Tab-separated table of C-alpha atoms in Angstrom:
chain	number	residue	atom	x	y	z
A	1	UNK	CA	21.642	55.178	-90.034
A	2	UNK	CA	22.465	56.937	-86.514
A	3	UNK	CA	25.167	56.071	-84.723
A	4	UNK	CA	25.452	55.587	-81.179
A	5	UNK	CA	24.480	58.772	-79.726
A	6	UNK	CA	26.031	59.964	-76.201
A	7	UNK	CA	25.111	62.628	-73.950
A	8	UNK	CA	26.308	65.070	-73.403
A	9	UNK	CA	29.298	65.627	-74.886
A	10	UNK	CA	30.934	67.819	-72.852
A	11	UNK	CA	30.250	67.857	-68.674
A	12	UNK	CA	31.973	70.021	-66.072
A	13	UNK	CA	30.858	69.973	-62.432
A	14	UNK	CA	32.267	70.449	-59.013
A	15	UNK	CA	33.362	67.309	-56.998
A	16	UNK	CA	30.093	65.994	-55.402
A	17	UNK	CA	27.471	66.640	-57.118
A	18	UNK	CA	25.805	63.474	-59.416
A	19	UNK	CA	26.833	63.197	-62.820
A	20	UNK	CA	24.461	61.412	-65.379
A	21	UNK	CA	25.858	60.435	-68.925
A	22	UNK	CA	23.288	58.797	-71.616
A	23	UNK	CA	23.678	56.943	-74.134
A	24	UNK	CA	21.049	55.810	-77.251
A	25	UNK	CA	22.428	52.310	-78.470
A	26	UNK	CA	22.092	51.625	-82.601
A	27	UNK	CA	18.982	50.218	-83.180
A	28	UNK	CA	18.333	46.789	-83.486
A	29	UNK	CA	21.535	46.186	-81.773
A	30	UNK	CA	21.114	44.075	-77.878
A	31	UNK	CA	24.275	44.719	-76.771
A	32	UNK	CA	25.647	47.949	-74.823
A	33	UNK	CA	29.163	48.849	-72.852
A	34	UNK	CA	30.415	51.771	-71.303
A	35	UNK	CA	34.526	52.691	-71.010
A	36	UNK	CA	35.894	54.685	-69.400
A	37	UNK	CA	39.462	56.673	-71.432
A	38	UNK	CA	41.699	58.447	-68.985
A	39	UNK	CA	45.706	58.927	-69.804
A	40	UNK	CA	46.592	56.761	-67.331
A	41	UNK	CA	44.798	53.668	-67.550
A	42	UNK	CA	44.105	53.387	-71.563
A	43	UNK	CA	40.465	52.272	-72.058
A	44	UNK	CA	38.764	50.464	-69.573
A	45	UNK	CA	35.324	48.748	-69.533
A	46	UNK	CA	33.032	49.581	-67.029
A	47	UNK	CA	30.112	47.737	-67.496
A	48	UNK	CA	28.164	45.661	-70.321
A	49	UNK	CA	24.441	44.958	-71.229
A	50	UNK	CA	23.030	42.079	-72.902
A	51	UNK	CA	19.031	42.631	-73.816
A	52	UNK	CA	19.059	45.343	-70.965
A	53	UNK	CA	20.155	43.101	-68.590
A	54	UNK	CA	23.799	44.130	-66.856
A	55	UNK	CA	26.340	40.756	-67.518
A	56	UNK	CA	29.141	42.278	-66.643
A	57	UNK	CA	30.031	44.785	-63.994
A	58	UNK	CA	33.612	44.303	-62.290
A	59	UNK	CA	34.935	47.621	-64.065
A	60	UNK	CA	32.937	49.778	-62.147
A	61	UNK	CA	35.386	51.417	-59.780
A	62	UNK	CA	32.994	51.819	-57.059
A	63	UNK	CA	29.641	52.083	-55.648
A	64	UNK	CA	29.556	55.733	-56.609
A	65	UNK	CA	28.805	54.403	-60.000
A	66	UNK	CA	25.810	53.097	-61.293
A	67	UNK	CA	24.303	51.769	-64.525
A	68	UNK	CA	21.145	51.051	-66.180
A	69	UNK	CA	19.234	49.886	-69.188
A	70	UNK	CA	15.710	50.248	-68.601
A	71	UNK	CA	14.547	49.636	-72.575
A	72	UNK	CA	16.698	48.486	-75.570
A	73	UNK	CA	17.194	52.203	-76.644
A	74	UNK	CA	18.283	54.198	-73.645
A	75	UNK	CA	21.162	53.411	-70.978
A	76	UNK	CA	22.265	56.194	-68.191
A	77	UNK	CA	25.921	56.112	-66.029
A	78	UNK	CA	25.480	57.885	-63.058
A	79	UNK	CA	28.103	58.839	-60.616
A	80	UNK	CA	27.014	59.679	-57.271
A	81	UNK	CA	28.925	61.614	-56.099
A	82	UNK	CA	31.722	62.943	-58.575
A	83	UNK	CA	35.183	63.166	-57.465
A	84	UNK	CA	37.851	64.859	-59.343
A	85	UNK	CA	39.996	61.393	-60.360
A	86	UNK	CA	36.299	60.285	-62.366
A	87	UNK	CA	37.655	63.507	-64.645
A	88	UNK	CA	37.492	61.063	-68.087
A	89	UNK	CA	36.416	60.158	-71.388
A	90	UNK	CA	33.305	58.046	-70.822
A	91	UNK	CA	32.246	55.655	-74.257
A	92	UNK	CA	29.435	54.243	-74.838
A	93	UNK	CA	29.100	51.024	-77.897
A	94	UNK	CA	26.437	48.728	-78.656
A	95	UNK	CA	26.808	45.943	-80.761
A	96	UNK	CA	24.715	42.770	-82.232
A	97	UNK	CA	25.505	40.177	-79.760
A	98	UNK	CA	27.519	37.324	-81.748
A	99	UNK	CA	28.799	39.801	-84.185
A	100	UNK	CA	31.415	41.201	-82.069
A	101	UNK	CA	31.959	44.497	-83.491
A	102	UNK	CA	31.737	47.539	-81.104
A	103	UNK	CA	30.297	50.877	-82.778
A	104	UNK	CA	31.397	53.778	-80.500
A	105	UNK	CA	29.577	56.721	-79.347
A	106	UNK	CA	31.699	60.123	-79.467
A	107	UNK	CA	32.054	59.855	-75.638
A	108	UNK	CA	31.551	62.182	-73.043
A	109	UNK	CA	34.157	64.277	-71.617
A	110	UNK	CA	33.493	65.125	-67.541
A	111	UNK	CA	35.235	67.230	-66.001
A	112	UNK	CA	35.281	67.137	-62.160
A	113	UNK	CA	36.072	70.533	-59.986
B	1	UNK	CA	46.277	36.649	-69.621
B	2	UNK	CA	44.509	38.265	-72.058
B	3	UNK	CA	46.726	41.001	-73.257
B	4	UNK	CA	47.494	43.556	-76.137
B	5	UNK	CA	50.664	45.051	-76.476
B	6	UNK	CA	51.323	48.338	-78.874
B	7	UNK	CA	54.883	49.108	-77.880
B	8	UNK	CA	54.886	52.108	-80.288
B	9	UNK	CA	53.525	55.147	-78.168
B	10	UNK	CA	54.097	57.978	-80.832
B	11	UNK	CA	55.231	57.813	-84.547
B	12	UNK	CA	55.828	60.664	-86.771
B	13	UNK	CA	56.918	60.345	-90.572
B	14	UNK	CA	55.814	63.145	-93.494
B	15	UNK	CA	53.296	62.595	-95.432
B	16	UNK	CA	53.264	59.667	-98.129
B	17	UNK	CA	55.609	57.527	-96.587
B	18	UNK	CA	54.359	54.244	-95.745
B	19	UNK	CA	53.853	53.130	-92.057
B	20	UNK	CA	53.386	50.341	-89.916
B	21	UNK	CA	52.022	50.467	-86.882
B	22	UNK	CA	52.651	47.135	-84.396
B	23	UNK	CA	50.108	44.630	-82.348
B	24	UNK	CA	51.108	41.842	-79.796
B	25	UNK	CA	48.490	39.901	-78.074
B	26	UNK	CA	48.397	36.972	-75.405
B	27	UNK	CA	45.592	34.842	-75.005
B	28	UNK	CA	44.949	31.447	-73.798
B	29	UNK	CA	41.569	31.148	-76.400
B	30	UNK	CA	41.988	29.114	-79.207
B	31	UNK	CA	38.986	31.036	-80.976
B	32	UNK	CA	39.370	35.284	-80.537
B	33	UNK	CA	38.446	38.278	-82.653
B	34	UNK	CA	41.084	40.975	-83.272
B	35	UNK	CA	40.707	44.924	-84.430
B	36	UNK	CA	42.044	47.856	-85.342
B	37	UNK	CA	40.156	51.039	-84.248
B	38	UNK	CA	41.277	54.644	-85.386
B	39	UNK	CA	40.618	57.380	-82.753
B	40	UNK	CA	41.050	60.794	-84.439
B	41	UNK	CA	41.485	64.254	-83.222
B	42	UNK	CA	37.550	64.810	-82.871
B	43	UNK	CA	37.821	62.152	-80.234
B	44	UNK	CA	35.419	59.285	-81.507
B	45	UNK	CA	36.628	55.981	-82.021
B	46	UNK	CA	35.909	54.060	-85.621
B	47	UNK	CA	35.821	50.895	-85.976
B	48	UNK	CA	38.659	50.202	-88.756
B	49	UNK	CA	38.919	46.018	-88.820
B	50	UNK	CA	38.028	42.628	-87.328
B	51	UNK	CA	39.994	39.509	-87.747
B	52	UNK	CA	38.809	35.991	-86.617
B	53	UNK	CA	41.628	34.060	-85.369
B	54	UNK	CA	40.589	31.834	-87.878
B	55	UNK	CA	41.494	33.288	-91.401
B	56	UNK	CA	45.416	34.527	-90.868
B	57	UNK	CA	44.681	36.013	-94.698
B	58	UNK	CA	45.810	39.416	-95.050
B	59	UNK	CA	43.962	41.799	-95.817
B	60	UNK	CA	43.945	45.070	-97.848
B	61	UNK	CA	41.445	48.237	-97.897
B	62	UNK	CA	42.675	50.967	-100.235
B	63	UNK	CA	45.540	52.154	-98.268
B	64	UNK	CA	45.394	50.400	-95.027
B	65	UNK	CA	46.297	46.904	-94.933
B	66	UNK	CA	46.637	43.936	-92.385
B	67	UNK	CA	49.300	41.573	-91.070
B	68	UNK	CA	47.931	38.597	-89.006
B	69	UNK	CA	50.493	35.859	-87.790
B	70	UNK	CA	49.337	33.474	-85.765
B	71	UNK	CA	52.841	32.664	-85.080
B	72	UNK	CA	54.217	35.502	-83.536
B	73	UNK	CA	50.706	36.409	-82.280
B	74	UNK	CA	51.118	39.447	-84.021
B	75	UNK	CA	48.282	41.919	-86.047
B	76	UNK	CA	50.230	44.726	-87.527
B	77	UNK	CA	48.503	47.741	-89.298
B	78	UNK	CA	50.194	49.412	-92.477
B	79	UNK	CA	49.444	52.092	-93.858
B	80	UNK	CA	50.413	52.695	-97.295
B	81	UNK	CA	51.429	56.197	-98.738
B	82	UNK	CA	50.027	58.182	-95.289
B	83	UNK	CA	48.362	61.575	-95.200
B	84	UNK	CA	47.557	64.124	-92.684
B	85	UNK	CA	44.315	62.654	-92.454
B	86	UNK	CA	45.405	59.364	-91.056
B	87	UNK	CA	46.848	61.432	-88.269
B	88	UNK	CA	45.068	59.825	-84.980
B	89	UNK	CA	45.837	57.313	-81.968
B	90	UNK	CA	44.851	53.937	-83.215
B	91	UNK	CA	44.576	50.830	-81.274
B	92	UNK	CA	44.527	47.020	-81.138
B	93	UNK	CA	41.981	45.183	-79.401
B	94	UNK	CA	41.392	41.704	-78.175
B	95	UNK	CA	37.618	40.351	-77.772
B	96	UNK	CA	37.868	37.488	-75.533
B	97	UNK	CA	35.324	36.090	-72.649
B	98	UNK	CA	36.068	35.895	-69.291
B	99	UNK	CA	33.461	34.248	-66.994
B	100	UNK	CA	31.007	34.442	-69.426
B	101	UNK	CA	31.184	37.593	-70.222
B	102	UNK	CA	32.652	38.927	-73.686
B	103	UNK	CA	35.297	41.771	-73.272
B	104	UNK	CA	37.084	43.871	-75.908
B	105	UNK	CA	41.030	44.139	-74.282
B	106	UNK	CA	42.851	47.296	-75.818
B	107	UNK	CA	45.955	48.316	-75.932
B	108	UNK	CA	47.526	51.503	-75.040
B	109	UNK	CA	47.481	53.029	-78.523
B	110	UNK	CA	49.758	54.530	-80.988
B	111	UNK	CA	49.487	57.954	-81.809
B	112	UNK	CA	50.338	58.746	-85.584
B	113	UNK	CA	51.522	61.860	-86.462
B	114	UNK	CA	51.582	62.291	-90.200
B	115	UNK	CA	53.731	66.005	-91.369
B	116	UNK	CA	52.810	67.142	-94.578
C-alpha cells in the first residue's frame, strides 16, 4: 500500500514568492495534519483535517499560510508570501480517525532565499 | 499542560551495546495514547509504537522494547544489542485533545548515534 505521498520533496525559492506543498493522504484514511520541523521549535502542528473539513488551525503562524482539503485524497499548504524564517521541514500524516496513529509523509524541505 | 520531555539530546555508544532512550510526559487526561517514532537520516518519520494509557504492559519487538510507568509518567525506549542502523533522532509523543481537537505533543527528540 502507498504511503502518504508529499510534494515536492525538495523546494527552494526567493522570499516572496507563494509556495505550495501537497500532500496525497493514505487511502481510506479521514484524517490529515500538517507540521511543521525546524531546529528550533521541534515539531509543530499546523493544521488538522477531519473528512476534509479543517478542525484545527491555531498552529498556523499567520495569515500567509493557508490550507485546504478539497476531496479525501488531496490537501495543498500554501504560503503566500514566503519569508526566509518559513525555511522548514513541512509533514504531512493522515490517519483513521479513532485509531490515533499518524503515518508520515517524507516531508518537504523549503528553502526560502 | 500537556507535555513530553526527552532530556537526552544526543547519545552515542558502539554498536551492540544496549540503549535506553528516556520519555517524561504531563497530562491532566486520565485516558492518552503514547508513541515512539524513529526519524532516520533519509528524513521520514516511522511510526515505531502506541501505548494506551490503559495497558502499562511492556512490551517487546525483536530488539526494541518498551517501559510504561504510570507512576513516574514515564515511556522509556530500549534498544537491545544496537546497530548502525538504529542510528536516527527518535521521539516521544503525546496524543491528547484540546478543545476538541486531537493533537499529537512531541518532544524534542533524541538523536542516537550508534559507532560500529
Amino acid at each position: 500500500d502507498a504511503g502518504v505521498i508529499q510534494s515536492p520533496r525538495h523546494e527552494v525559492t526567493e522570499m516572496g514568492q507563494e509556495v505550495t506543498l501537497r500532500c496525497k493522504p493514505i487511502s481510506g484514511h479521514n484524517s490529515l495534519f500538517w507540521y511543521r520541523q525546524t531546529m528550533m521549535r521541534g515539531l509543530e502542528l499546523l493544521i488538522y483535517f477531519n473528512n476534509n473539513v479543517p478542525i484545527d488551525d491555531s498552529g498556523m503562524p499567520e495569515d500567509r499560510f493557508s490550507a485546504k482539503m478539497p476531496n479525501a485524497s488531496f490537501s495543498t499548504l500554501k504560503i503566500q508570501p514566503s519569508e526566509p524564517r518559513d525555511s522548514a521541514v513541512y509533514f504531512c500524516a493522515s490517519s483513521l480517525q479513532g485509531a490515533n496513529i499518524q503515518y508520515f509523509g517524507a516531508g518537504t524541505r523549503l528553502s526560502v532565499l | 499542560a500537556q507535555k513530553v520531555t526527552q532530556a537526552q539530546t544526543e547519545i552515542s555508544v558502539v554498536e551492540k551495546e544496549d540503549v535506553t532512550l528516556d520519555c517524561v510526559y504531563e497530562t491532566r487526561d486520565t485516558t492518552y495514547y503514547l508513541f515512539w517514532y524513529k526519524q532516520p537520516p533519509s528524513g521520514e518519520l516511522v511510526f515505531l509504537i502506541r501505548r494506551n494509557s490503559f495497558d502499562e504492559q511492556n512490551e517487546i519487538s525483536g530488539r526494541y522494547s518498551w517501559n510504561f510507568q504510570k507512576s513516574t509518567s514515564s515511556f522509556n525506549f530500549t534498544i537491545t544489542a544496537s546497530q548502525v542502523v538504529d542510528s536516527a533522532v527518535y521521539f516521544c509523543a503525546l496524543r491528547t485533545i484540546i478543545q476538541g481537537a486531537q493533537k499529537l505533543v512531541f518532544g524534542q527528540g533524541t538523536r542516537l548515534t550508534i559507532n560500529p
